[in-house]
PDB file of C-alpha atoms and ligand atoms in Angstrom:
ATOM      1  CA  UNK A   1      40.013 128.854  59.781  1.00  0.00           C
ATOM      2  CA  UNK A   2      42.348 128.173  62.403  1.00  0.00           C
ATOM      3  CA  UNK A   3      44.460 131.367  63.512  1.00  0.00           C
ATOM      4  CA  UNK A   4      48.167 131.012  63.595  1.00  0.00           C
ATOM      5  CA  UNK A   5      49.513 130.534  67.403  1.00  0.00           C
ATOM      6  CA  UNK A   6      51.540 133.569  68.515  1.00  0.00           C
ATOM      7  CA  UNK A   7      54.081 132.574  71.351  1.00  0.00           C
ATOM      8  CA  UNK A   8      56.095 135.692  73.085  1.00  0.00           C
ATOM      9  CA  UNK A   9      59.755 134.168  73.992  1.00  0.00           C
ATOM     10  CA  UNK A  10      61.100 135.888  77.171  1.00  0.00           C
ATOM     11  CA  UNK A  11      64.932 136.635  76.358  1.00  0.00           C
ATOM     12  CA  UNK A  12      65.955 138.243  79.523  1.00  0.00           C
ATOM     13  CA  UNK A  13      66.749 141.809  80.267  1.00  0.00           C
ATOM     14  CA  UNK A  14      69.086 144.587  79.698  1.00  0.00           C
ATOM     15  CA  UNK A  15      69.841 148.129  81.161  1.00  0.00           C
ATOM     16  CA  UNK A  16      70.191 151.530  79.365  1.00  0.00           C
ATOM     17  CA  UNK A  17      69.847 154.903  80.048  1.00  0.00           C
ATOM     18  CA  UNK A  18      66.560 156.540  80.186  1.00  0.00           C
ATOM     19  CA  UNK A  19      67.685 159.116  77.419  1.00  0.00           C
ATOM     20  CA  UNK A  20      68.325 156.142  75.158  1.00  0.00           C
ATOM     21  CA  UNK A  21      64.959 154.890  75.551  1.00  0.00           C
ATOM     22  CA  UNK A  22      63.448 158.175  74.913  1.00  0.00           C
ATOM     23  CA  UNK A  23      65.890 160.793  73.261  1.00  0.00           C
ATOM     24  CA  UNK A  24      67.003 163.727  75.483  1.00  0.00           C
ATOM     25  CA  UNK A  25      64.588 162.515  78.268  1.00  0.00           C
ATOM     26  CA  UNK A  26      65.680 162.077  82.005  1.00  0.00           C
ATOM     27  CA  UNK A  27      69.263 161.322  81.371  1.00  0.00           C
ATOM     28  CA  UNK A  28      71.247 159.696  84.235  1.00  0.00           C
ATOM     29  CA  UNK A  29      68.277 157.156  84.981  1.00  0.00           C
ATOM     30  CA  UNK A  30      69.086 153.710  84.337  1.00  0.00           C
ATOM     31  CA  UNK A  31      66.173 151.658  82.952  1.00  0.00           C
ATOM     32  CA  UNK A  32      65.934 147.849  82.978  1.00  0.00           C
ATOM     33  CA  UNK A  33      64.078 146.480  80.180  1.00  0.00           C
ATOM     34  CA  UNK A  34      62.814 143.138  78.565  1.00  0.00           C
ATOM     35  CA  UNK A  35      64.059 141.686  75.235  1.00  0.00           C
ATOM     36  CA  UNK A  36      61.784 139.041  73.506  1.00  0.00           C
ATOM     37  CA  UNK A  37      61.299 137.136  70.352  1.00  0.00           C
ATOM     38  CA  UNK A  38      57.999 136.245  68.617  1.00  0.00           C
ATOM     39  CA  UNK A  39      57.117 132.658  67.188  1.00  0.00           C
ATOM     40  CA  UNK A  40      54.538 132.624  64.929  1.00  0.00           C
ATOM     41  CA  UNK A  41      53.132 128.854  64.271  1.00  0.00           C
ATOM     42  CA  UNK A  42      51.289 129.266  60.885  1.00  0.00           C
ATOM     43  CA  UNK A  43      50.035 126.388  59.047  1.00  0.00           C
ATOM     44  CA  UNK A  44      52.628 127.121  56.118  1.00  0.00           C
ATOM     45  CA  UNK A  45      55.656 128.108  58.172  1.00  0.00           C
ATOM     46  CA  UNK A  46      56.965 128.130  61.518  1.00  0.00           C
ATOM     47  CA  UNK A  47      58.322 131.816  61.762  1.00  0.00           C
ATOM     48  CA  UNK A  48      60.618 133.374  64.257  1.00  0.00           C
ATOM     49  CA  UNK A  49      60.739 137.059  64.535  1.00  0.00           C
ATOM     50  CA  UNK A  50      63.901 138.376  66.500  1.00  0.00           C
ATOM     51  CA  UNK A  51      66.014 136.042  68.486  1.00  0.00           C
ATOM     52  CA  UNK A  52      67.179 138.053  71.568  1.00  0.00           C
ATOM     53  CA  UNK A  53      70.693 138.759  72.755  1.00  0.00           C
ATOM     54  CA  UNK A  54      73.614 136.305  73.371  1.00  0.00           C
ATOM     55  CA  UNK A  55      74.666 136.428  76.906  1.00  0.00           C
ATOM     56  CA  UNK A  56      78.274 135.794  76.169  1.00  0.00           C
ATOM     57  CA  UNK A  57      78.418 138.390  73.563  1.00  0.00           C
ATOM     58  CA  UNK A  58      76.736 140.956  75.800  1.00  0.00           C
ATOM     59  CA  UNK A  59      79.136 140.201  78.899  1.00  0.00           C
ATOM     60  CA  UNK A  60      82.237 140.639  76.480  1.00  0.00           C
ATOM     61  CA  UNK A  61      81.213 143.641  74.460  1.00  0.00           C
ATOM     62  CA  UNK A  62      78.563 145.457  76.179  1.00  0.00           C
ATOM     63  CA  UNK A  63      78.810 144.514  79.907  1.00  0.00           C
ATOM     64  CA  UNK A  64      77.685 147.950  81.021  1.00  0.00           C
ATOM     65  CA  UNK A  65      74.224 146.959  79.770  1.00  0.00           C
ATOM     66  CA  UNK A  66      74.158 144.422  82.881  1.00  0.00           C
ATOM     67  CA  UNK A  67      72.453 141.380  81.008  1.00  0.00           C
ATOM     68  CA  UNK A  68      70.108 139.106  82.959  1.00  0.00           C
ATOM     69  CA  UNK A  69      69.526 135.727  80.986  1.00  0.00           C
ATOM     70  CA  UNK A  70      68.749 132.535  82.676  1.00  0.00           C
ATOM     71  CA  UNK A  71      69.165 129.247  80.592  1.00  0.00           C
ATOM     72  CA  UNK A  72      65.595 129.026  80.371  1.00  0.00           C
ATOM     73  CA  UNK A  73      65.580 132.323  78.514  1.00  0.00           C
ATOM     74  CA  UNK A  74      67.914 131.373  75.750  1.00  0.00           C
ATOM     75  CA  UNK A  75      66.282 130.537  72.214  1.00  0.00           C
ATOM     76  CA  UNK A  76      66.941 126.883  72.299  1.00  0.00           C
ATOM     77  CA  UNK A  77      65.176 126.599  75.772  1.00  0.00           C
ATOM     78  CA  UNK A  78      62.264 128.875  74.797  1.00  0.00           C
ATOM     79  CA  UNK A  79      61.471 126.783  71.652  1.00  0.00           C
ATOM     80  CA  UNK A  80      61.589 123.778  73.708  1.00  0.00           C
ATOM     81  CA  UNK A  81      59.118 125.122  76.023  1.00  0.00           C
ATOM     82  CA  UNK A  82      56.679 125.572  72.884  1.00  0.00           C
ATOM     83  CA  UNK A  83      57.755 121.861  71.815  1.00  0.00           C
ATOM     84  CA  UNK A  84      59.983 122.986  69.116  1.00  0.00           C
ATOM     85  CA  UNK A  85      63.675 122.663  68.349  1.00  0.00           C
ATOM     86  CA  UNK A  86      65.610 125.104  66.314  1.00  0.00           C
ATOM     87  CA  UNK A  87      65.567 122.764  63.262  1.00  0.00           C
ATOM     88  CA  UNK A  88      61.817 123.084  63.004  1.00  0.00           C
ATOM     89  CA  UNK A  89      62.214 126.859  62.304  1.00  0.00           C
ATOM     90  CA  UNK A  90      61.442 127.464  58.844  1.00  0.00           C
ATOM     91  CA  UNK A  91      61.924 131.467  58.652  1.00  0.00           C
ATOM     92  CA  UNK A  92      63.852 133.730  60.790  1.00  0.00           C
ATOM     93  CA  UNK A  93      63.198 137.286  60.231  1.00  0.00           C
ATOM     94  CA  UNK A  94      64.827 140.093  62.469  1.00  0.00           C
ATOM     95  CA  UNK A  95      63.368 143.290  62.849  1.00  0.00           C
ATOM     96  CA  UNK A  96      66.718 144.728  62.466  1.00  0.00           C
ATOM     97  CA  UNK A  97      70.401 143.468  63.034  1.00  0.00           C
ATOM     98  CA  UNK A  98      71.209 145.107  66.433  1.00  0.00           C
ATOM     99  CA  UNK A  99      72.745 142.569  68.810  1.00  0.00           C
ATOM    100  CA  UNK A 100      69.705 142.156  71.182  1.00  0.00           C
ATOM    101  CA  UNK A 101      67.663 141.154  68.130  1.00  0.00           C
ATOM    102  CA  UNK A 102      70.150 138.689  66.388  1.00  0.00           C
ATOM    103  CA  UNK A 103      71.717 136.593  69.351  1.00  0.00           C
ATOM    104  CA  UNK A 104      69.915 133.556  68.868  1.00  0.00           C
ATOM    105  CA  UNK A 105      70.059 133.334  65.057  1.00  0.00           C
ATOM    106  CA  UNK A 106      73.204 131.163  65.073  1.00  0.00           C
ATOM    107  CA  UNK A 107      71.147 128.217  66.804  1.00  0.00           C
ATOM    108  CA  UNK A 108      68.688 128.117  63.826  1.00  0.00           C
ATOM    109  CA  UNK A 109      70.848 126.796  60.862  1.00  0.00           C
ATOM    110  CA  UNK A 110      68.092 125.310  58.748  1.00  0.00           C
ATOM    111  CA  UNK A 111      66.088 128.418  58.380  1.00  0.00           C
ATOM    112  CA  UNK A 112      65.791 130.872  55.757  1.00  0.00           C
ATOM    113  CA  UNK A 113      66.814 134.222  57.056  1.00  0.00           C
ATOM    114  CA  UNK A 114      64.391 136.903  55.615  1.00  0.00           C
ATOM    115  CA  UNK A 115      66.275 140.192  55.812  1.00  0.00           C
ATOM    116  CA  UNK A 116      65.837 143.807  54.424  1.00  0.00           C
ATOM    117  CA  UNK A 117      68.711 144.273  51.891  1.00  0.00           C
ATOM    118  CA  UNK A 118      69.752 147.406  53.141  1.00  0.00           C
ATOM    119  CA  UNK A 119      69.863 146.051  56.581  1.00  0.00           C
ATOM    120  CA  UNK A 120      72.156 143.280  55.605  1.00  0.00           C
ATOM    121  CA  UNK A 121      74.504 145.796  53.831  1.00  0.00           C
ATOM    122  CA  UNK A 122      74.539 148.248  56.704  1.00  0.00           C
ATOM    123  CA  UNK A 123      75.272 145.771  59.396  1.00  0.00           C
ATOM    124  CA  UNK A 124      78.527 144.899  57.643  1.00  0.00           C
ATOM    125  CA  UNK A 125      79.592 148.677  57.069  1.00  0.00           C
ATOM    126  CA  UNK A 126      77.811 150.596  60.040  1.00  0.00           C
ATOM    127  CA  UNK A 127      78.356 154.211  60.736  1.00  0.00           C
ATOM    128  CA  UNK A 128      80.750 155.001  63.390  1.00  0.00           C
ATOM    129  CA  UNK A 129      77.911 155.383  65.903  1.00  0.00           C
ATOM    130  CA  UNK A 130      76.126 152.116  64.998  1.00  0.00           C
ATOM    131  CA  UNK A 131      79.073 149.931  65.852  1.00  0.00           C
ATOM    132  CA  UNK A 132      77.858 148.577  68.996  1.00  0.00           C
ATOM    133  CA  UNK A 133      74.487 148.084  67.868  1.00  0.00           C
ATOM    134  CA  UNK A 134      75.751 145.905  64.950  1.00  0.00           C
ATOM    135  CA  UNK A 135      78.528 144.304  67.206  1.00  0.00           C
ATOM    136  CA  UNK A 136      76.995 140.759  67.038  1.00  0.00           C
ATOM    137  CA  UNK A 137      77.586 139.523  63.508  1.00  0.00           C
ATOM    138  CA  UNK A 138      77.134 135.754  64.515  1.00  0.00           C
ATOM    139  CA  UNK A 139      73.902 135.715  62.548  1.00  0.00           C
ATOM    140  CA  UNK A 140      76.182 135.791  59.612  1.00  0.00           C
ATOM    141  CA  UNK A 141      77.367 131.975  59.787  1.00  0.00           C
ATOM    142  CA  UNK A 142      78.434 129.905  57.146  1.00  0.00           C
ATOM    143  CA  UNK A 143      75.385 127.833  56.935  1.00  0.00           C
ATOM    144  CA  UNK A 144      72.715 130.834  56.721  1.00  0.00           C
ATOM    145  CA  UNK A 145      70.632 131.178  53.684  1.00  0.00           C
ATOM    146  CA  UNK A 146      69.646 134.898  53.296  1.00  0.00           C
ATOM    147  CA  UNK A 147      66.261 135.756  51.418  1.00  0.00           C
ATOM    148  CA  UNK A 148      66.817 139.578  50.700  1.00  0.00           C
ATOM    149  CA  UNK A 149      63.655 141.659  50.673  1.00  0.00           C
ATOM    150  CA  UNK A 150      62.523 145.142  50.372  1.00  0.00           C
ATOM    151  CA  UNK A 151      59.140 146.960  50.487  1.00  0.00           C
ATOM    152  CA  UNK A 152      56.329 145.638  52.765  1.00  0.00           C
ATOM    153  CA  UNK A 153      56.218 141.933  52.489  1.00  0.00           C
ATOM    154  CA  UNK A 154      53.765 139.178  53.251  1.00  0.00           C
ATOM    155  CA  UNK A 155      55.435 136.128  54.566  1.00  0.00           C
ATOM    156  CA  UNK A 156      52.660 133.841  54.664  1.00  0.00           C
ATOM    157  CA  UNK A 157      48.937 134.716  54.291  1.00  0.00           C
ATOM    158  CA  UNK A 158      48.099 136.908  57.180  1.00  0.00           C
ATOM    159  CA  UNK A 159      51.602 137.489  58.375  1.00  0.00           C
ATOM    160  CA  UNK A 160      53.217 140.800  57.243  1.00  0.00           C
ATOM    161  CA  UNK A 161      56.252 142.745  57.441  1.00  0.00           C
ATOM    162  CA  UNK A 162      55.926 146.556  57.157  1.00  0.00           C
ATOM    163  CA  UNK A 163      58.952 148.847  56.635  1.00  0.00           C
ATOM    164  CA  UNK A 164      59.773 151.065  59.523  1.00  0.00           C
ATOM    165  CA  UNK A 165      62.946 152.508  59.165  1.00  0.00           C
ATOM    166  CA  UNK A 166      64.631 155.171  61.106  1.00  0.00           C
ATOM    167  CA  UNK A 167      65.931 153.260  64.191  1.00  0.00           C
ATOM    168  CA  UNK A 168      68.027 151.223  61.456  1.00  0.00           C
ATOM    169  CA  UNK A 169      68.078 151.592  57.873  1.00  0.00           C
ATOM    170  CA  UNK A 170      66.139 148.339  56.948  1.00  0.00           C
ATOM    171  CA  UNK A 171      63.892 148.070  60.044  1.00  0.00           C
ATOM    172  CA  UNK A 172      60.778 145.812  59.763  1.00  0.00           C
ATOM    173  CA  UNK A 173      57.888 145.730  62.048  1.00  0.00           C
ATOM    174  CA  UNK A 174      55.523 142.637  62.024  1.00  0.00           C
ATOM    175  CA  UNK A 175      51.794 142.358  61.833  1.00  0.00           C
ATOM    176  CA  UNK A 176      49.931 139.115  62.639  1.00  0.00           C
ATOM    177  CA  UNK A 177      46.469 138.840  61.469  1.00  0.00           C
ATOM    178  CA  UNK A 178      44.113 136.787  63.755  1.00  0.00           C
ATOM    179  CA  UNK A 179      40.319 136.493  62.982  1.00  0.00           C
ATOM    180  CA  UNK A 180      39.445 135.063  66.219  1.00  0.00           C
ATOM    181  CA  UNK A 181      41.204 137.495  68.480  1.00  0.00           C
ATOM    182  CA  UNK A 182      42.936 141.061  68.051  1.00  0.00           C
ATOM    183  CA  UNK A 183      45.529 141.186  65.499  1.00  0.00           C
ATOM    184  CA  UNK A 184      48.923 141.883  66.977  1.00  0.00           C
ATOM    185  CA  UNK A 185      51.560 144.548  65.600  1.00  0.00           C
ATOM    186  CA  UNK A 186      55.009 144.027  66.913  1.00  0.00           C
ATOM    187  CA  UNK A 187      56.823 147.362  66.494  1.00  0.00           C
ATOM    188  CA  UNK A 188      60.436 146.070  67.004  1.00  0.00           C
ATOM    189  CA  UNK A 189      62.678 148.847  67.892  1.00  0.00           C
ATOM    190  CA  UNK A 190      60.641 151.485  65.802  1.00  0.00           C
ATOM    191  CA  UNK A 191      58.946 151.939  69.264  1.00  0.00           C
ATOM    192  CA  UNK A 192      60.430 150.899  72.746  1.00  0.00           C
ATOM    193  CA  UNK A 193      57.447 151.929  74.597  1.00  0.00           C
ATOM    194  CA  UNK A 194      53.958 152.798  74.834  1.00  0.00           C
ATOM    195  CA  UNK A 195      55.031 156.362  75.532  1.00  0.00           C
ATOM    196  CA  UNK A 196      56.940 156.349  72.184  1.00  0.00           C
ATOM    197  CA  UNK A 197      53.863 155.643  70.516  1.00  0.00           C
ATOM    198  CA  UNK A 198      51.582 158.240  72.414  1.00  0.00           C
ATOM    199  CA  UNK A 199      54.070 161.069  72.362  1.00  0.00           C
ATOM    200  CA  UNK A 200      56.238 160.395  69.156  1.00  0.00           C
ATOM    201  CA  UNK A 201      59.277 160.155  71.553  1.00  0.00           C
ATOM    202  CA  UNK A 202      61.992 158.391  69.530  1.00  0.00           C
ATOM    203  CA  UNK A 203      64.733 156.393  70.932  1.00  0.00           C
ATOM    204  CA  UNK A 204      68.122 157.901  71.479  1.00  0.00           C
ATOM    205  CA  UNK A 205      69.678 155.034  69.399  1.00  0.00           C
ATOM    206  CA  UNK A 206      68.575 155.810  65.722  1.00  0.00           C
ATOM    207  CA  UNK A 207      70.078 156.520  62.234  1.00  0.00           C
ATOM    208  CA  UNK A 208      67.520 159.052  60.984  1.00  0.00           C
ATOM    209  CA  UNK A 209      65.365 160.808  63.519  1.00  0.00           C
ATOM    210  CA  UNK A 210      62.807 162.268  61.173  1.00  0.00           C
ATOM    211  CA  UNK A 211      62.198 158.728  59.577  1.00  0.00           C
ATOM    212  CA  UNK A 212      61.793 157.310  63.262  1.00  0.00           C
ATOM    213  CA  UNK A 213      58.963 159.740  63.658  1.00  0.00           C
ATOM    214  CA  UNK A 214      57.546 158.750  60.600  1.00  0.00           C
ATOM    215  CA  UNK A 215      57.839 154.950  61.376  1.00  0.00           C
ATOM    216  CA  UNK A 216      56.056 155.658  64.883  1.00  0.00           C
ATOM    217  CA  UNK A 217      53.198 157.408  62.844  1.00  0.00           C
ATOM    218  CA  UNK A 218      52.939 154.392  60.502  1.00  0.00           C
ATOM    219  CA  UNK A 219      52.653 152.148  63.093  1.00  0.00           C
ATOM    220  CA  UNK A 220      49.889 154.103  64.866  1.00  0.00           C
ATOM    221  CA  UNK A 221      48.055 154.229  61.534  1.00  0.00           C
ATOM    222  CA  UNK A 222      48.500 150.217  61.077  1.00  0.00           C
ATOM    223  CA  UNK A 223      46.989 149.647  64.554  1.00  0.00           C
ATOM    224  CA  UNK A 224      44.013 151.693  63.696  1.00  0.00           C
ATOM    225  CA  UNK A 225      43.333 150.417  60.382  1.00  0.00           C
ATOM    226  CA  UNK A 226      44.224 146.912  60.930  1.00  0.00           C
ATOM    227  CA  UNK A 227      42.278 146.593  64.113  1.00  0.00           C
ATOM    228  CA  UNK A 228      45.395 145.483  65.994  1.00  0.00           C
ATOM    229  CA  UNK A 229      47.112 145.752  69.413  1.00  0.00           C
ATOM    230  CA  UNK A 230      50.668 147.435  69.505  1.00  0.00           C
ATOM    231  CA  UNK A 231      53.546 145.592  71.249  1.00  0.00           C
ATOM    232  CA  UNK A 232      56.319 147.884  71.688  1.00  0.00           C
ATOM    233  CA  UNK A 233      59.722 146.262  71.943  1.00  0.00           C
ATOM    234  CA  UNK A 234      61.509 147.307  75.214  1.00  0.00           C
ATOM    235  CA  UNK A 235      59.178 148.214  78.049  1.00  0.00           C
ATOM    236  CA  UNK A 236      58.879 146.043  81.212  1.00  0.00           C
ATOM    237  CA  UNK A 237      55.550 147.395  82.408  1.00  0.00           C
ATOM    238  CA  UNK A 238      53.839 146.448  79.059  1.00  0.00           C
ATOM    239  CA  UNK A 239      55.936 143.218  78.888  1.00  0.00           C
ATOM    240  CA  UNK A 240      54.599 142.015  82.183  1.00  0.00           C
ATOM    241  CA  UNK A 241      50.856 142.536  81.259  1.00  0.00           C
ATOM    242  CA  UNK A 242      51.349 139.772  78.365  1.00  0.00           C
ATOM    243  CA  UNK A 243      51.009 136.098  77.982  1.00  0.00           C
ATOM    244  CA  UNK A 244      54.405 134.488  77.617  1.00  0.00           C
ATOM    245  CA  UNK A 245      55.394 131.213  76.235  1.00  0.00           C
ATOM    246  CA  UNK A 246      54.492 128.430  76.422  1.00  0.00           C
ATOM    247  CA  UNK A 247      51.224 130.228  76.542  1.00  0.00           C
ATOM    248  CA  UNK A 248      50.114 131.824  73.358  1.00  0.00           C
ATOM    249  CA  UNK A 249      47.676 134.076  71.664  1.00  0.00           C
ATOM    250  CA  UNK A 250      45.413 132.647  68.578  1.00  0.00           C
ATOM    251  CA  UNK A 251      45.233 129.353  67.885  1.00  0.00           C
TER     252      UNK A 251
HETATM  253 ZN1   ZN B   1      66.444 146.476  70.713  1.00  0.00          ZN
END
């Protein structure tokens, strides 16, 4: 059996304080971090997990995050580098609806958008401290077709979403099973860094700190029992070790 191809799409970088990367740790130290998306070319569907940030939105609403994104780092350009157009994507699934994970959804109008039903509701009516996180609602365009889900969910054979709430109410991490290579577990913002996973240091941005810790433990458990490598969401040092599109894992 041929494994799916897994492409990591570079979406540029942002800056936050280290105490937001790891809650209460090293306040006053700005950290630049990567934003990336995952394209899974499976025999049954072309699946895009997360779509990065929209540069105009961040410049307008969160300019203090000092966005850097070249034209080559946009979703349409990254898909083109892999030989695809936005219309080729069958399923978009966002780990959660924060602005740095949904910015490219608006380019992909033919796909179904898989979303945890609680995440969709919460994005529309966030708590006061979540408003900046949920500030880019451009994913909610007129042509969008939502497929609301809950619980753990197998999208196509061997491509799984696992519930990892805490950072947000309906957060999903992605597991891609590979037979001829190490399986790949994409944490989303349930784990920004390897330190998150090793020390159970949650991010400063979260809805529920206790659930955030449980999500980290679940990711470590999944990696161990599914024999998967873990890919945290926002750490430059680990990102720089990975193969980026148009290169791919699996296949
Ligand atoms: Zn994020």
